[in-house]
Every structure is written in structure tokens, then in C-alpha cells.
Amino acid sequence: MLKSLLTKQFVLFLFVGAVSAALNILSRIFFNQWLSYFDSIILGYCMGISLAFTLNYYLVFPGANKSIAKQLLGFITTNLFFLPIVLLSSIFLNNLFLSLGYITFTQLIAHIISVSLPLLSSFLIYKFLTFK
């Protein structure tokens, strides 16, 4: 498995992840102007994973043997599993940072950290299950 992390494919995955995470975070900031932090995280997450599937399908894991429907189902299932982790850690970290009292942009920092948490796990799941 460690060999899987030292590949061009993993570097592409990191790039796709960074672009998708940026959309996720920017969308959350946009939605947060009208919606709660909680709701904005969920909508931003949906925006980010929509882009992530498309980029992973075409750039990172092209030529998979499974149908696109099965790949999409596996991708959505994986990301539904990670949504509560990202959501709860964002809320927890934001509250923690607020309680410390000296950190600015608490929501942004909490969200960036939380979006990064599933990185390695999701790559391995995508590589060996979703896009196989």
C-alpha cells in the first residue's frame, strides 16, 4: 500500500483533492453568508465532491473496469461515510479555536483542517475499490 502513495497517480490525486477542497471551502464561505455554518459545510462538501468525482474519473483513475454508475455509487458511498467526520470535526475545531480566544478565521481554519482529514483513506478506497 505504501507504494501506492509514491506514484504519479497519488500526486494527481493530491492536485485533484486540492482543487476540490478549494471549491468546497470557497462554496462554504459563499453559502455561509445566508446559511448556518453547519448547512454551509454540507453544501460546500457536495460542490467539492461533485468536482472531485469528475476530476478523479478523468485524470486520476481513467480506464477503470467498472461502469461509471458503479464508480459513482462507490464514490458517493465513500464520501457519505466521510461527511460526518468532516462536519463534526469542523464544528468541534471551530468551537475549540473560539474557546482559545486568540485565533482569527476560526471557521476557515477548522474547515481546512477537517477537509484534509480523509485524504489518505479516501485515496486508498478509491484506488482499490471505487475506481478499480
Coordinates of C-alpha atoms in Angstrom, one line a residue:
M1 CA 0.0 0.0 0.0
L2 CA 2.9 2.4 0.7
K3 CA 4.0 2.0 -2.9
S4 CA 0.6 3.4 -3.9
L5 CA 1.4 6.7 -2.2
L6 CA 4.7 7.1 -4.1
T7 CA 3.2 7.4 -7.6
K8 CA 2.3 9.9 -10.2
Q9 CA -1.3 8.8 -9.6
F10 CA -1.1 9.9 -6.0
V11 CA 0.4 13.3 -6.9
L12 CA -2.5 13.8 -9.4
F13 CA -4.9 12.7 -6.6
L14 CA -3.4 15.4 -4.3
F15 CA -3.8 18.0 -7.0
V16 CA -7.5 17.0 -7.7
G17 CA -8.0 17.0 -3.9
A18 CA -6.6 20.5 -3.5
V19 CA -8.8 21.9 -6.3
S20 CA -11.9 20.1 -5.0
A21 CA -11.1 21.2 -1.4
A22 CA -10.7 24.8 -2.6
L23 CA -14.1 24.6 -4.3
N24 CA -15.6 23.0 -1.1
I25 CA -14.2 25.8 1.1
L26 CA -15.0 28.7 -1.2
S27 CA -18.5 27.3 -1.6
R28 CA -18.9 27.0 2.1
I29 CA -17.8 30.6 2.6
F30 CA -20.3 31.7 -0.1
F31 CA -23.2 29.7 1.4
N32 CA -22.3 30.8 4.9
Q33 CA -23.5 34.3 4.1
W34 CA -27.1 33.1 4.1
L35 CA -27.0 29.7 5.8
S36 CA -25.6 28.4 9.1
Y37 CA -22.0 27.1 9.3
F38 CA -23.5 23.5 9.5
D39 CA -25.6 23.8 6.4
S40 CA -22.9 25.6 4.5
I41 CA -20.4 22.8 5.2
I42 CA -22.8 20.3 3.8
L43 CA -23.5 22.3 0.6
G44 CA -19.8 23.1 0.1
Y45 CA -19.0 19.4 0.6
C46 CA -21.5 18.5 -2.1
M47 CA -19.9 21.0 -4.5
G48 CA -16.4 19.7 -3.8
I49 CA -17.2 16.0 -4.2
S50 CA -19.0 16.7 -7.5
L51 CA -15.9 18.2 -8.9
A52 CA -13.7 15.6 -7.2
F53 CA -15.6 12.7 -8.9
T54 CA -15.3 14.2 -12.3
L55 CA -11.6 15.0 -12.0
N56 CA -10.8 11.7 -10.4
Y57 CA -12.7 9.8 -13.1
Y58 CA -10.9 11.5 -16.0
L59 CA -7.5 12.3 -14.6
V60 CA -6.5 10.1 -11.7
F61 CA -8.3 6.8 -12.3
P62 CA -9.1 6.6 -16.1
G63 CA -9.8 3.2 -17.7
A64 CA -11.4 1.6 -14.7
N65 CA -13.1 -1.7 -15.4
K66 CA -16.3 -0.9 -13.5
S67 CA -19.2 1.0 -15.1
I68 CA -19.4 4.7 -14.4
A69 CA -22.6 4.1 -12.4
K70 CA -20.8 1.6 -10.1
Q71 CA -17.9 4.0 -9.7
L72 CA -20.2 6.9 -8.9
L73 CA -22.1 4.8 -6.4
G74 CA -18.8 3.8 -4.7
F75 CA -17.6 7.4 -4.7
I76 CA -20.8 8.7 -3.2
T77 CA -20.9 6.0 -0.6
T78 CA -17.3 6.7 0.4
N79 CA -17.9 10.4 0.7
L80 CA -21.2 10.0 2.6
F81 CA -19.1 8.0 5.1
F82 CA -16.6 10.9 5.4
L83 CA -19.2 13.7 5.6
P84 CA -19.9 13.3 9.3
I85 CA -16.2 13.2 10.0
V86 CA -15.7 16.5 8.1
L87 CA -18.8 18.1 9.5
L88 CA -18.3 17.2 13.2
S89 CA -14.6 17.9 13.2
S90 CA -15.2 21.3 11.6
I91 CA -17.7 22.2 14.3
F92 CA -15.5 20.8 17.1
L93 CA -12.4 22.6 15.9
N94 CA -14.2 25.9 15.3
N95 CA -15.6 25.7 18.9
L96 CA -12.2 24.8 20.2
F97 CA -10.5 27.7 18.4
L98 CA -13.2 30.1 19.6
S99 CA -12.7 28.9 23.2
L100 CA -8.9 29.6 22.9
G101 CA -9.9 33.2 22.2
Y102 CA -7.0 34.4 20.2
I103 CA -7.4 32.7 16.8
T104 CA -9.0 34.6 13.9
F105 CA -10.8 33.0 11.0
T106 CA -11.7 30.0 13.2
Q107 CA -14.3 28.6 10.8
L108 CA -11.9 28.8 7.8
I109 CA -9.0 27.1 9.7
A110 CA -11.3 24.4 11.2
H111 CA -12.8 23.7 7.8
I112 CA -9.4 23.5 6.0
I113 CA -8.2 21.0 8.6
S114 CA -11.3 18.9 8.5
V115 CA -11.5 18.7 4.7
S116 CA -7.9 17.3 4.8
L117 CA -8.6 14.5 7.3
P118 CA -9.9 11.9 4.9
L119 CA -7.1 12.4 2.4
L120 CA -5.1 9.2 2.6
S121 CA -8.0 6.9 3.4
S122 CA -10.1 8.1 0.5
F123 CA -7.2 7.7 -1.9
L124 CA -6.8 4.0 -0.9
I125 CA -10.5 3.4 -1.0
Y126 CA -10.8 5.0 -4.5
K127 CA -7.8 3.2 -5.8
F128 CA -8.6 -0.3 -4.6
L129 CA -12.4 -0.3 -4.5
T130 CA -14.2 2.6 -6.2
F131 CA -12.3 3.1 -9.4
K132 CA -10.8 -0.4 -9.7

